Short mmCIF file of C-alpha atoms in Angstrom, two decimals:
data_model
loop_
_atom_site.label_atom_id
_atom_site.label_comp_id
_atom_site.label_asym_id
_atom_site.label_seq_id
_atom_site.Cartn_x
_atom_site.Cartn_y
_atom_site.Cartn_z
CA MET A 51 107.13 111.62 71.35
CA ALA A 52 105.41 108.94 72.92
CA ILE A 53 103.25 108.76 76.15
CA LEU A 54 103.82 106.35 79.29
CA PHE A 55 100.41 105.30 80.87
CA PHE A 56 101.30 103.63 84.36
CA ASP A 57 99.38 100.58 85.32
CA SER A 58 98.12 101.02 88.76
CA PRO A 59 101.65 101.90 90.45
CA LYS A 60 102.03 101.23 94.36
CA GLY A 61 105.35 103.55 94.39
CA VAL A 62 106.70 106.56 93.39
CA ILE A 63 107.79 107.11 89.60
CA LEU A 64 110.68 109.03 87.77
CA VAL A 65 111.21 109.70 84.27
CA ASN A 66 114.64 111.11 83.80
CA GLY A 67 114.96 112.20 87.37
CA LYS A 68 111.73 113.85 87.65
CA VAL A 69 109.17 112.78 89.60
CA CYS A 70 105.78 112.00 87.92
CA ASP A 71 102.19 111.95 88.88
CA GLY A 72 101.70 108.43 88.64
CA LYS A 73 99.31 108.32 85.66
CA SER A 74 101.15 109.18 82.63
CA ALA A 75 104.48 110.78 81.22
CA ARG A 76 105.67 112.01 78.06
CA VAL A 77 109.19 110.83 76.66
CA ASP A 78 111.45 110.74 73.95
CA GLU A 79 112.85 107.79 72.11
CA CYS A 80 115.49 107.71 74.81
CA PHE A 81 114.55 107.74 78.49
CA CYS A 82 115.35 106.48 82.02
CA ILE A 83 112.59 105.19 84.24
CA GLU A 84 112.87 104.66 88.04
CA TYR A 85 110.40 102.85 90.36
CA PHE A 86 110.45 103.12 94.12
CA PRO A 87 108.17 100.73 95.71
CA PHE A 88 106.00 101.78 98.84
CA ASP A 89 106.57 98.16 100.21
CA PRO A 90 109.84 98.23 101.75
CA THR A 91 110.07 94.67 101.47
CA LEU A 92 110.42 95.27 97.48
CA ASP A 93 113.44 96.02 95.17
CA GLN A 94 113.40 99.56 93.35
CA VAL A 95 113.33 99.01 89.48
CA ARG A 96 115.76 101.06 87.36
CA CYS A 97 116.02 100.97 83.27
CA ALA A 98 117.02 102.54 80.41
CA VAL A 99 115.28 102.71 77.41
CA LYS A 100 116.55 103.45 73.94
CA ASP A 101 114.61 103.62 70.37
CA ARG A 102 112.37 100.80 71.41
CA PRO A 103 111.73 99.64 74.78
CA PRO A 104 112.96 96.09 75.72
CA LEU A 105 111.79 93.25 77.82
CA PHE A 106 112.58 93.18 81.62
CA ASP A 107 111.71 91.02 84.39
CA ASP A 108 110.45 93.61 86.56
CA VAL A 109 108.90 96.24 84.27
CA MET A 110 106.78 95.75 81.41
CA PHE A 111 106.07 98.03 78.22
CA ILE A 112 102.71 97.18 76.40
CA ARG A 113 102.40 99.05 73.22
CA HIS A 114 98.88 100.78 72.54
CA ARG A 115 99.19 102.10 69.18
CA LYS A 116 102.16 104.65 69.51
CA ASP A 117 102.18 104.87 73.45
CA TYR A 118 102.95 102.37 75.98
CA ILE A 119 101.23 100.86 78.96
CA VAL A 120 104.25 100.55 81.90
CA ARG A 121 103.48 97.74 84.38
CA PHE A 122 106.10 97.47 86.99
CA SER A 123 106.71 94.01 88.97
CA PRO A 124 109.23 94.70 91.34
CA LYS A 125 111.10 91.61 92.87
CA LYS A 126 111.10 90.80 96.74
CA LYS A 127 114.33 91.50 98.18
CA ARG A 128 116.85 88.90 98.94
CA ALA A 129 117.29 87.71 102.45
CA GLU A 130 120.54 87.63 103.69
CA ASN A 131 120.17 84.10 104.93
CA ASN A 132 117.91 81.18 104.66
CA GLU A 133 115.27 81.60 107.27
CA ALA A 134 113.37 78.39 108.58
CA TYR A 135 110.14 79.40 110.04
CA PHE A 136 108.22 75.88 110.18
CA GLN A 137 108.89 72.28 110.38
CA LYS A 138 106.85 69.06 110.33
CA VAL A 139 107.71 65.56 110.26
CA LEU A 140 105.89 62.54 109.02
CA GLN A 141 106.51 59.07 110.09
CA PRO A 142 104.34 56.53 108.31
CA GLN A 143 103.84 53.09 109.67
CA ASN A 144 105.46 51.35 106.52
CA GLY A 145 108.01 53.36 104.46
CA ALA A 146 110.44 56.48 104.59
CA MET A 147 110.15 59.29 106.69
CA HIS A 148 109.84 62.29 105.42
CA CYS A 149 110.48 65.94 106.42
CA LEU A 150 108.50 69.45 105.73
CA THR A 151 110.39 72.56 106.03
CA CYS A 152 108.60 75.89 104.89
CA HIS A 153 111.31 78.34 104.53
CA LYS A 154 112.15 81.74 103.03
CA ASP A 155 115.40 82.78 100.79
CA CYS A 156 114.77 85.40 98.16
CA SER A 157 111.09 83.81 97.88
CA HIS A 158 109.08 81.51 99.85
CA LYS A 159 109.32 77.76 99.42
CA ILE A 160 108.49 74.45 100.77
CA SER A 161 110.87 71.69 100.95
CA VAL A 162 110.32 68.00 101.30
CA GLU A 163 113.17 65.74 102.18
CA THR A 164 114.23 61.81 103.13
CA GLN A 165 117.57 61.17 104.38
CA SER A 166 118.53 60.63 100.86
CA GLU A 167 116.10 62.92 98.70
CA LEU A 168 114.78 66.38 98.62
CA ILE A 169 112.26 68.55 96.60
CA THR A 170 111.63 71.90 96.82
CA LEU A 171 108.29 73.91 95.86
CA ASP A 172 107.82 77.43 95.31
CA VAL A 173 104.88 78.83 96.92
CA PRO A 174 103.44 82.75 96.28
CA CYS A 175 104.08 84.04 100.09
CA LYS A 176 104.24 82.94 103.57
CA SER A 177 102.60 79.67 105.06
CA VAL A 178 100.80 80.40 107.97
CA ASP A 179 99.85 76.50 108.54
CA VAL A 180 100.30 73.41 106.69
CA ARG A 181 98.72 70.02 106.49
CA PHE A 182 100.98 67.23 105.64
CA THR A 183 99.60 63.66 105.40
CA CYS A 184 100.78 60.48 103.74
CA GLU A 185 98.93 57.41 102.40
CA THR A 186 100.68 54.16 101.25
CA MET A 187 99.91 53.24 97.53
CA PRO A 188 98.94 49.70 96.96
CA HIS A 189 101.43 48.94 94.19
CA GLY A 190 104.33 50.79 95.66
CA GLY A 191 105.13 54.06 96.75
CA GLN A 192 103.27 56.56 99.05
CA LEU A 193 101.21 59.76 98.03
CA LEU A 194 102.00 62.66 100.14
CA LEU A 195 99.51 65.70 100.86
CA ILE A 196 100.80 69.28 101.49
CA ILE A 197 97.78 71.90 101.99
CA ALA A 198 99.13 75.22 103.06
CA ASP A 199 97.18 78.09 104.47
CA LEU A 200 98.87 81.27 103.28
CA GLU A 201 99.53 84.64 104.55
CA SER A 202 97.14 85.95 101.40
CA GLY A 203 94.08 84.16 102.09
CA LYS A 204 94.60 81.71 99.70
CA LYS A 205 95.63 78.07 99.66
CA TYR A 206 98.43 76.05 98.23
CA ALA A 207 97.93 72.46 97.60
CA CYS A 208 100.54 69.96 96.22
CA VAL A 209 100.52 66.26 95.84
CA LEU A 210 103.41 64.18 95.77
CA HIS A 211 104.62 60.53 94.68
CA TYR A 212 107.36 59.08 96.68
CA LYS A 213 109.21 55.92 95.33
CA ASP A 214 112.81 56.39 95.21
CA ASP A 215 112.27 60.11 94.45
CA TYR A 216 109.68 62.51 94.56
CA THR A 217 107.40 63.27 91.58
CA VAL A 218 104.82 66.30 91.52
CA LEU A 219 101.18 64.74 90.53
CA LEU A 220 99.41 68.27 91.38
CA SER A 221 100.50 71.60 92.28
CA LEU A 222 98.33 74.95 92.54
CA CYS A 223 97.18 77.73 94.42
CA CYS A 224 93.46 78.17 94.81
CA ASP A 225 90.82 79.85 97.28
CA ASP A 226 89.29 76.97 98.41
CA ILE A 227 90.02 72.99 98.02
CA LYS A 228 88.60 70.04 99.34
CA ILE A 229 89.97 66.46 99.07
CA ASP A 230 88.17 63.06 99.54
CA SER A 231 87.92 59.59 97.86
CA THR A 232 85.90 60.98 94.73
CA GLY A 233 88.76 63.63 94.17
CA VAL A 234 89.82 66.85 94.76
CA ARG A 235 87.50 70.25 94.48
CA VAL A 236 88.93 73.43 93.50
CA CYS A 237 87.55 76.60 93.80
CA ASP A 238 88.76 79.88 92.78
CA CYS A 239 87.36 83.22 93.22
CA LEU A 240 87.22 85.10 90.18
CA ARG A 241 86.63 88.63 91.29
CA ASP A 242 85.20 89.86 88.30
CA ALA A 243 82.04 91.92 87.40
CA LEU A 244 79.81 88.72 88.36
CA ASP A 245 81.79 88.30 91.23
CA ARG A 246 82.24 84.33 90.02
CA ARG A 247 83.55 81.14 91.64
CA CYS A 248 85.05 78.73 89.12
CA VAL A 249 84.69 75.15 90.71
CA ARG A 250 86.57 72.23 89.02
CA HIS A 251 86.65 68.83 90.06
CA LEU A 252 89.98 66.96 89.68
CA LYS A 253 90.28 62.95 89.27
CA PHE A 254 93.40 60.87 89.94
CA CYS A 255 94.36 58.56 87.41
CA GLY A 256 97.15 56.50 88.58
CA ASP A 257 100.00 58.93 87.73
CA CYS A 258 98.32 62.22 87.21
CA PHE A 259 95.07 64.42 88.13
CA ILE A 260 92.82 65.32 85.23
CA GLU A 261 89.75 67.74 85.18
CA GLU A 262 86.82 65.68 85.29
CA SER A 263 84.52 68.78 85.21
CA ARG A 264 84.07 72.48 85.64
CA HIS A 265 81.09 74.90 86.31
CA PHE A 266 80.66 78.68 87.45
CA GLU A 267 78.56 79.83 90.30
CA ASN A 268 77.85 83.67 91.01
CA THR A 269 75.98 85.42 93.45
CA CYS A 270 75.05 88.26 90.93
CA ALA A 271 71.97 86.54 89.14
CA HIS A 272 70.13 90.00 88.87
CA ARG A 273 70.05 92.17 85.39
CA TYR A 274 72.96 94.50 84.98
CA ILE A 275 72.87 97.44 83.28
CA ASP A 276 74.07 97.82 79.55
CA GLU A 277 77.30 99.60 80.38
CA ILE A 278 78.59 96.21 82.17
CA VAL A 279 77.33 93.85 79.72
CA PRO A 280 80.53 93.98 77.39
CA TYR A 281 82.78 93.08 80.54
CA ILE A 282 80.69 90.26 81.52
CA PHE A 283 80.81 89.09 77.71
CA VAL A 284 84.84 89.30 77.74
CA GLU A 285 85.53 88.11 81.14
CA SER A 286 83.49 84.90 80.48
CA ILE A 287 85.55 84.31 77.48
CA ARG A 288 88.68 84.78 79.06
CA TYR A 289 87.52 82.27 82.00
CA GLY A 290 85.85 79.87 79.79
CA ASP A 291 82.41 80.35 80.98
CA ASP A 292 80.78 79.73 77.51
CA ASP A 293 77.16 79.65 78.67
CA CYS A 294 76.96 83.07 80.30
CA ALA A 295 79.17 84.61 77.22
CA LEU A 296 76.82 83.16 74.79
CA ASN A 297 73.71 84.46 76.81
CA CYS A 298 75.52 88.09 76.50
CA LEU A 299 75.04 87.80 72.56
CA CYS A 300 71.61 88.76 70.43
CA PRO A 301 70.61 85.99 68.28
CA THR A 302 72.40 86.92 65.19
CA LEU A 303 75.81 86.72 66.94
CA ARG A 304 75.24 83.45 68.84
CA GLY A 305 76.50 81.49 65.87
CA LEU A 306 80.00 83.22 65.86
CA ASP A 307 83.00 81.79 67.40
CA ALA A 308 84.08 84.34 70.03
CA LYS A 309 87.65 84.07 68.60
CA GLU A 310 86.17 85.60 65.42
CA LEU A 311 84.95 88.71 67.07
CA LEU A 312 87.77 89.30 69.73
CA GLY A 313 90.86 87.35 68.50
CA ASP A 314 93.25 85.07 71.00
CA PHE A 315 93.59 87.75 73.77
CA ILE A 316 95.65 87.27 76.65
CA GLY A 317 94.19 89.59 79.27
CA ILE A 318 91.87 92.91 79.66
CA CYS A 319 93.87 95.94 80.11
CA ASP A 320 91.86 98.33 82.17
CA CYS A 321 94.24 101.34 83.19
CA LEU A 322 93.68 103.47 80.45
CA ASP A 323 90.59 106.12 80.93
CA TYR A 324 87.13 104.25 81.39
CA LYS A 325 84.86 105.10 77.93
CA PRO A 326 81.27 103.44 78.09
CA PHE A 327 81.02 100.56 75.85
CA GLU A 328 84.83 100.23 74.86
CA ILE A 329 87.18 97.33 76.43
CA CYS A 330 91.11 97.49 75.95
CA LEU A 331 92.16 93.77 75.37
CA LEU A 332 95.47 92.60 75.83
CA TYR A 333 97.38 90.38 72.88
CA SER A 334 101.05 88.66 72.74
CA GLY A 335 102.62 88.90 69.12
CA GLU A 336 106.13 88.76 67.60
CA GLU A 337 107.25 92.21 68.59
CA GLY A 338 105.77 91.85 72.08
CA LEU A 339 102.79 92.83 73.86
CA TYR A 340 100.18 95.01 72.48
CA THR A 341 96.61 96.37 72.97
CA LYS A 342 93.19 96.56 70.76
CA THR A 343 90.45 98.64 71.66
CA TYR A 344 86.80 97.51 71.01
CA ALA A 345 83.39 98.88 70.99
CA PHE A 346 80.25 97.30 71.76
CA CYS A 347 76.56 97.93 70.84
CA VAL A 348 74.14 96.90 73.48
CA GLU A 349 70.64 97.19 73.72
CA ALA A 350 68.27 95.38 76.19
CA GLY A 351 71.34 93.63 78.00
CA LYS A 352 72.46 91.97 74.53
CA ILE A 353 75.50 93.03 72.61
CA GLN A 354 74.22 93.40 68.88
CA LYS A 355 77.58 94.44 67.29
CA VAL A 356 81.26 94.28 67.96
CA LYS A 357 83.92 96.25 66.12
CA CYS A 358 87.86 97.37 66.65
CA VAL A 359 88.27 101.13 67.06
#
């Protein structure tokens, strides 16, 4: 007998044909699970489990001691035909003409093509506007810049080099992006305990972009209660904000590597019941995903001790 804990489901869950409360369910070694999303554009999820939950594309079982955390990722329903909803044509003074098309098949895509070449780019959701520009390179070829404003409020940016065919030099999704003669400034809102923004500056080096610098900005400079400090510490490690992570530790712990304390975790699992000064972290191993819970001792805004419970 094991317990399934459901991670923020946005739909109705059935286990062995019976509706669950959406939080947890007890199961035997063999069971059938069904998920009906509230969003009508998403497909239903169905799977049968025998002995040990396998890995699926649309449902994930994360081992938590003898129980499992269940995370649903339903797919978009397949469109019946390819719907083009946005097109732009770019005709540089010198070089090939390019046609950009935003279209929707089973997912949203942006394609760029000449009379003889085609490249297709996957984007997370529908584009509501697209900027499409071109610059002729001094050593031959063209540099194409695509910045799409997405329906989600984010931006998708792509830089292509064209000379006989298309080569992707940069492809990313972010909250804000600015491009000038010095390079690319990318901003990601992390939406964590500190409401941080990660700002990166990327520099063009002939055939690729490299990260020249990165820094973190936050609007929450005031001191937090001790209960929040472990989250600030773990999130700082996750996003690479080493200075902030170090500032959360007492002097006796500052000489330690964060990986010595927590290991190489891949995420924070916050779908279980909240317990003060305890955080459940997500790891990946040979048998799949699993969790470990850490307890923190905090005094005067500094972490004094960390142990696995």
